[in-house]
């Protein structure tokens, strides 16, 4: 592992996974310099989705977000490149696809502000927590 590389977590959300967009999204991210270090396909339970998005539990969209994230399987991925966290946020675009920059994953593949195709960790600290959530046993090759 290049010493400047760091890790982040992405999830191809149930809208994109269920409509057959996972392959194109992975190809897009590989084209943007990310390597897939680990990946899985998982249908989240409600307690898992509530725990993953616990930071949003007081928000008005929380129950709807949990409904959406448990509506079908999703694809969590551990991604690696230089400056992974901010570079992945840049590559996916704004939360609302109507505001996402041209060429970003959400501009290309998201349906709406809720059904927005992909999740990405928003800080290195949260990336570590979120990677542990899905890939606790994975060899990180770091340190
Ligand atoms: P994510 O955390 O999934 O990468 P984000 O960081 O761009 O997305 P957050 O503010 O963390 O956005 O919101 C988490 C998710 O909750 C969004 O990606 C979206 O699916 C949903 N969401 C956020 N705001 C709204 C809203 N106003 N209405 C409906 N759904 C929303
Ligand atoms: Mg977020």
PDB file of C-alpha atoms and ligand atoms in Angstrom:
ATOM      1  CA  UNK A   1       0.000   0.000   0.000  1.00  0.00           C
ATOM      2  CA  UNK A   2       1.351   3.428  -1.009  1.00  0.00           C
ATOM      3  CA  UNK A   3       1.967   5.308   2.231  1.00  0.00           C
ATOM      4  CA  UNK A   4      -0.225   8.208   1.084  1.00  0.00           C
ATOM      5  CA  UNK A   5      -3.229   5.993   0.407  1.00  0.00           C
ATOM      6  CA  UNK A   6      -6.129   6.004   2.840  1.00  0.00           C
ATOM      7  CA  UNK A   7      -9.400   4.121   3.109  1.00  0.00           C
ATOM      8  CA  UNK A   8     -13.054   5.094   3.011  1.00  0.00           C
ATOM      9  CA  UNK A   9     -16.432   3.383   2.918  1.00  0.00           C
ATOM     10  CA  UNK A  10     -18.935   3.522   0.075  1.00  0.00           C
ATOM     11  CA  UNK A  11     -22.321   1.813  -0.155  1.00  0.00           C
ATOM     12  CA  UNK A  12     -24.085   1.277  -3.459  1.00  0.00           C
ATOM     13  CA  UNK A  13     -27.564   1.905  -2.075  1.00  0.00           C
ATOM     14  CA  UNK A  14     -30.628  -0.298  -2.729  1.00  0.00           C
ATOM     15  CA  UNK A  15     -31.982   1.921  -5.545  1.00  0.00           C
ATOM     16  CA  UNK A  16     -28.805   1.604  -7.609  1.00  0.00           C
ATOM     17  CA  UNK A  17     -27.985  -1.984  -6.642  1.00  0.00           C
ATOM     18  CA  UNK A  18     -31.522  -3.186  -7.361  1.00  0.00           C
ATOM     19  CA  UNK A  19     -31.653  -1.508 -10.765  1.00  0.00           C
ATOM     20  CA  UNK A  20     -28.384  -3.034 -11.951  1.00  0.00           C
ATOM     21  CA  UNK A  21     -26.119   0.014 -11.678  1.00  0.00           C
ATOM     22  CA  UNK A  22     -23.491  -1.421  -9.307  1.00  0.00           C
ATOM     23  CA  UNK A  23     -21.119  -2.444 -12.089  1.00  0.00           C
ATOM     24  CA  UNK A  24     -21.179   0.965 -13.746  1.00  0.00           C
ATOM     25  CA  UNK A  25     -20.705   2.737 -10.409  1.00  0.00           C
ATOM     26  CA  UNK A  26     -17.708   0.540  -9.507  1.00  0.00           C
ATOM     27  CA  UNK A  27     -16.210   1.134 -12.974  1.00  0.00           C
ATOM     28  CA  UNK A  28     -16.729   4.884 -12.509  1.00  0.00           C
ATOM     29  CA  UNK A  29     -14.949   4.830  -9.143  1.00  0.00           C
ATOM     30  CA  UNK A  30     -12.089   2.664 -10.465  1.00  0.00           C
ATOM     31  CA  UNK A  31     -11.740   5.197 -13.273  1.00  0.00           C
ATOM     32  CA  UNK A  32     -11.457   7.909 -10.607  1.00  0.00           C
ATOM     33  CA  UNK A  33      -8.502   6.095  -9.052  1.00  0.00           C
ATOM     34  CA  UNK A  34     -10.136   4.032  -6.305  1.00  0.00           C
ATOM     35  CA  UNK A  35      -9.360   0.374  -5.695  1.00  0.00           C
ATOM     36  CA  UNK A  36     -11.949  -1.969  -4.199  1.00  0.00           C
ATOM     37  CA  UNK A  37     -10.200  -3.550  -1.188  1.00  0.00           C
ATOM     38  CA  UNK A  38     -13.285  -5.380   0.113  1.00  0.00           C
ATOM     39  CA  UNK A  39     -16.935  -5.615  -0.888  1.00  0.00           C
ATOM     40  CA  UNK A  40     -20.033  -7.482   0.167  1.00  0.00           C
ATOM     41  CA  UNK A  41     -23.724  -7.621  -0.660  1.00  0.00           C
ATOM     42  CA  UNK A  42     -26.010  -7.235   2.308  1.00  0.00           C
ATOM     43  CA  UNK A  43     -29.701  -6.664   2.976  1.00  0.00           C
ATOM     44  CA  UNK A  44     -29.625  -4.422   6.056  1.00  0.00           C
ATOM     45  CA  UNK A  45     -32.023  -5.082   8.930  1.00  0.00           C
ATOM     46  CA  UNK A  46     -33.847  -2.100  10.438  1.00  0.00           C
ATOM     47  CA  UNK A  47     -31.615  -2.109  13.559  1.00  0.00           C
ATOM     48  CA  UNK A  48     -28.526  -2.144  11.312  1.00  0.00           C
ATOM     49  CA  UNK A  49     -29.765   0.746   9.154  1.00  0.00           C
ATOM     50  CA  UNK A  50     -30.807   2.710  12.265  1.00  0.00           C
ATOM     51  CA  UNK A  51     -27.370   2.158  13.798  1.00  0.00           C
ATOM     52  CA  UNK A  52     -25.485   3.043  10.616  1.00  0.00           C
ATOM     53  CA  UNK A  53     -27.389   6.333  10.200  1.00  0.00           C
ATOM     54  CA  UNK A  54     -27.795   6.999  13.962  1.00  0.00           C
ATOM     55  CA  UNK A  55     -26.404  10.525  13.527  1.00  0.00           C
ATOM     56  CA  UNK A  56     -29.619  11.367  11.630  1.00  0.00           C
ATOM     57  CA  UNK A  57     -32.095   9.795  14.102  1.00  0.00           C
ATOM     58  CA  UNK A  58     -33.715  13.112  15.029  1.00  0.00           C
ATOM     59  CA  UNK A  59     -34.110  14.246  11.410  1.00  0.00           C
ATOM     60  CA  UNK A  60     -37.575  14.223   9.786  1.00  0.00           C
ATOM     61  CA  UNK A  61     -36.360  11.957   6.986  1.00  0.00           C
ATOM     62  CA  UNK A  62     -34.922   9.278   9.322  1.00  0.00           C
ATOM     63  CA  UNK A  63     -37.756   6.701   9.186  1.00  0.00           C
ATOM     64  CA  UNK A  64     -38.043   7.085   5.428  1.00  0.00           C
ATOM     65  CA  UNK A  65     -34.259   6.711   5.076  1.00  0.00           C
ATOM     66  CA  UNK A  66     -34.369   3.493   7.124  1.00  0.00           C
ATOM     67  CA  UNK A  67     -37.278   2.208   4.979  1.00  0.00           C
ATOM     68  CA  UNK A  68     -35.231   2.936   1.859  1.00  0.00           C
ATOM     69  CA  UNK A  69     -31.964   1.446   3.121  1.00  0.00           C
ATOM     70  CA  UNK A  70     -33.781  -1.774   4.138  1.00  0.00           C
ATOM     71  CA  UNK A  71     -35.845  -2.007   0.931  1.00  0.00           C
ATOM     72  CA  UNK A  72     -33.396  -4.399  -0.750  1.00  0.00           C
ATOM     73  CA  UNK A  73     -29.762  -5.462  -0.779  1.00  0.00           C
ATOM     74  CA  UNK A  74     -26.978  -2.911  -0.911  1.00  0.00           C
ATOM     75  CA  UNK A  75     -23.255  -3.194  -1.621  1.00  0.00           C
ATOM     76  CA  UNK A  76     -20.831  -1.844   1.006  1.00  0.00           C
ATOM     77  CA  UNK A  77     -17.267  -1.399  -0.273  1.00  0.00           C
ATOM     78  CA  UNK A  78     -13.955  -0.514   1.310  1.00  0.00           C
ATOM     79  CA  UNK A  79     -12.248   1.836  -1.182  1.00  0.00           C
ATOM     80  CA  UNK A  80      -8.633   2.973  -1.217  1.00  0.00           C
ATOM     81  CA  UNK A  81      -6.692   5.782  -2.940  1.00  0.00           C
ATOM     82  CA  UNK A  82      -4.743   8.901  -1.975  1.00  0.00           C
ATOM     83  CA  UNK A  83      -6.924  11.277   0.016  1.00  0.00           C
ATOM     84  CA  UNK A  84      -9.760   8.757  -0.161  1.00  0.00           C
ATOM     85  CA  UNK A  85     -12.409  10.448   1.999  1.00  0.00           C
ATOM     86  CA  UNK A  86     -12.567  13.870   0.302  1.00  0.00           C
ATOM     87  CA  UNK A  87     -11.899  12.395  -3.145  1.00  0.00           C
ATOM     88  CA  UNK A  88     -14.841   9.995  -2.807  1.00  0.00           C
ATOM     89  CA  UNK A  89     -17.140  12.793  -1.607  1.00  0.00           C
ATOM     90  CA  UNK A  90     -16.051  14.792  -4.649  1.00  0.00           C
ATOM     91  CA  UNK A  91     -16.628  11.830  -6.990  1.00  0.00           C
ATOM     92  CA  UNK A  92     -20.175  11.143  -5.722  1.00  0.00           C
ATOM     93  CA  UNK A  93     -21.442  14.769  -5.791  1.00  0.00           C
ATOM     94  CA  UNK A  94     -24.040  16.589  -3.714  1.00  0.00           C
ATOM     95  CA  UNK A  95     -26.713  14.705  -1.722  1.00  0.00           C
ATOM     96  CA  UNK A  96     -29.470  15.923  -4.067  1.00  0.00           C
ATOM     97  CA  UNK A  97     -28.745  14.819  -7.652  1.00  0.00           C
ATOM     98  CA  UNK A  98     -30.343  18.045  -8.884  1.00  0.00           C
ATOM     99  CA  UNK A  99     -27.426  19.854  -7.232  1.00  0.00           C
ATOM    100  CA  UNK A 100     -24.712  17.283  -8.019  1.00  0.00           C
ATOM    101  CA  UNK A 101     -21.939  18.395 -10.341  1.00  0.00           C
ATOM    102  CA  UNK A 102     -21.976  17.001 -13.901  1.00  0.00           C
ATOM    103  CA  UNK A 103     -20.211  13.676 -14.179  1.00  0.00           C
ATOM    104  CA  UNK A 104     -20.527  12.718 -10.516  1.00  0.00           C
ATOM    105  CA  UNK A 105     -22.020   9.360  -9.508  1.00  0.00           C
ATOM    106  CA  UNK A 106     -25.168  10.973  -8.148  1.00  0.00           C
ATOM    107  CA  UNK A 107     -25.631  13.198 -11.206  1.00  0.00           C
ATOM    108  CA  UNK A 108     -25.372  10.088 -13.379  1.00  0.00           C
ATOM    109  CA  UNK A 109     -27.224   7.475 -11.325  1.00  0.00           C
ATOM    110  CA  UNK A 110     -29.299   8.949  -8.460  1.00  0.00           C
ATOM    111  CA  UNK A 111     -33.097   9.137  -8.649  1.00  0.00           C
ATOM    112  CA  UNK A 112     -33.808  11.691  -5.890  1.00  0.00           C
ATOM    113  CA  UNK A 113     -32.371  13.312  -2.775  1.00  0.00           C
ATOM    114  CA  UNK A 114     -33.274  10.180  -0.805  1.00  0.00           C
ATOM    115  CA  UNK A 115     -32.753   7.518  -3.484  1.00  0.00           C
ATOM    116  CA  UNK A 116     -29.323   8.860  -4.309  1.00  0.00           C
ATOM    117  CA  UNK A 117     -27.406   5.747  -5.401  1.00  0.00           C
ATOM    118  CA  UNK A 118     -24.398   5.867  -3.099  1.00  0.00           C
ATOM    119  CA  UNK A 119     -23.161   6.615   0.398  1.00  0.00           C
ATOM    120  CA  UNK A 120     -19.676   7.883   1.247  1.00  0.00           C
ATOM    121  CA  UNK A 121     -18.028   8.486   4.624  1.00  0.00           C
ATOM    122  CA  UNK A 122     -17.824  12.191   5.474  1.00  0.00           C
ATOM    123  CA  UNK A 123     -14.620  12.233   7.598  1.00  0.00           C
ATOM    124  CA  UNK A 124     -11.618   9.967   8.235  1.00  0.00           C
ATOM    125  CA  UNK A 125     -12.940   9.291  11.749  1.00  0.00           C
ATOM    126  CA  UNK A 126     -16.342   8.204  10.436  1.00  0.00           C
ATOM    127  CA  UNK A 127     -14.659   6.173   7.689  1.00  0.00           C
ATOM    128  CA  UNK A 128     -12.921   4.077  10.354  1.00  0.00           C
ATOM    129  CA  UNK A 129     -16.202   3.570  12.253  1.00  0.00           C
ATOM    130  CA  UNK A 130     -18.129   2.720   9.078  1.00  0.00           C
ATOM    131  CA  UNK A 131     -15.432   0.344   7.738  1.00  0.00           C
ATOM    132  CA  UNK A 132     -15.532  -1.498  11.063  1.00  0.00           C
ATOM    133  CA  UNK A 133     -19.327  -1.720  10.778  1.00  0.00           C
ATOM    134  CA  UNK A 134     -19.072  -3.871   7.641  1.00  0.00           C
ATOM    135  CA  UNK A 135     -15.479  -5.129   7.432  1.00  0.00           C
ATOM    136  CA  UNK A 136     -14.289  -5.593  11.009  1.00  0.00           C
ATOM    137  CA  UNK A 137     -12.144  -8.614  10.134  1.00  0.00           C
ATOM    138  CA  UNK A 138     -10.546  -7.244   6.955  1.00  0.00           C
ATOM    139  CA  UNK A 139      -6.758  -6.950   6.739  1.00  0.00           C
ATOM    140  CA  UNK A 140      -6.162  -3.222   6.269  1.00  0.00           C
ATOM    141  CA  UNK A 141      -2.399  -3.401   5.571  1.00  0.00           C
ATOM    142  CA  UNK A 142      -2.077  -0.045   7.348  1.00  0.00           C
ATOM    143  CA  UNK A 143       0.243   1.180  10.083  1.00  0.00           C
TER     144      UNK A 143
HETATM  145  P1  LIG B   1     -24.651   9.701   2.759  1.00  0.00           P
HETATM  146  O1  LIG B   1     -24.440   9.875   4.254  1.00  0.00           O
HETATM  147  O2  LIG B   1     -25.660   8.612   2.449  1.00  0.00           O
HETATM  148  O3  LIG B   1     -23.363   9.560   2.022  1.00  0.00           O
HETATM  149  P2  LIG B   1     -24.869  12.541   2.460  1.00  0.00           P
HETATM  150  O4  LIG B   1     -23.729  12.583   3.409  1.00  0.00           O
HETATM  151  O5  LIG B   1     -24.700  13.202   1.133  1.00  0.00           O
HETATM  152  O6  LIG B   1     -25.317  11.037   2.185  1.00  0.00           O
HETATM  153  P3  LIG B   1     -26.643  13.072   4.662  1.00  0.00           P
HETATM  154  O7  LIG B   1     -27.048  14.445   5.061  1.00  0.00           O
HETATM  155  O8  LIG B   1     -25.639  12.336   5.494  1.00  0.00           O
HETATM  156  O9  LIG B   1     -26.184  13.144   3.129  1.00  0.00           O
HETATM  157  O10 LIG B   1     -27.983  12.216   4.552  1.00  0.00           O
HETATM  158  C1  LIG B   1     -27.942  10.785   4.565  1.00  0.00           C
HETATM  159  C2  LIG B   1     -28.928  10.282   3.545  1.00  0.00           C
HETATM  160  O11 LIG B   1     -30.252  10.570   3.981  1.00  0.00           O
HETATM  161  C3  LIG B   1     -28.837  10.933   2.166  1.00  0.00           C
HETATM  162  O12 LIG B   1     -27.823  10.399   1.346  1.00  0.00           O
HETATM  163  C4  LIG B   1     -30.210  10.648   1.614  1.00  0.00           C
HETATM  164  O13 LIG B   1     -30.339   9.284   1.189  1.00  0.00           O
HETATM  165  C5  LIG B   1     -31.073  10.860   2.845  1.00  0.00           C
HETATM  166  N1  LIG B   1     -31.521  12.258   2.964  1.00  0.00           N
HETATM  167  C6  LIG B   1     -30.794  13.313   3.387  1.00  0.00           C
HETATM  168  N2  LIG B   1     -31.518  14.447   3.380  1.00  0.00           N
HETATM  169  C7  LIG B   1     -32.742  14.088   2.957  1.00  0.00           C
HETATM  170  C8  LIG B   1     -33.962  14.783   2.733  1.00  0.00           C
HETATM  171  N3  LIG B   1     -34.067  16.107   2.964  1.00  0.00           N
HETATM  172  N4  LIG B   1     -35.027  14.087   2.283  1.00  0.00           N
HETATM  173  C9  LIG B   1     -34.952  12.756   2.066  1.00  0.00           C
HETATM  174  N5  LIG B   1     -33.837  12.027   2.258  1.00  0.00           N
HETATM  175  C10 LIG B   1     -32.746  12.679   2.691  1.00  0.00           C
HETATM  176 MG1  LIG B   2     -23.727  11.537   5.258  1.00  0.00          MG
END
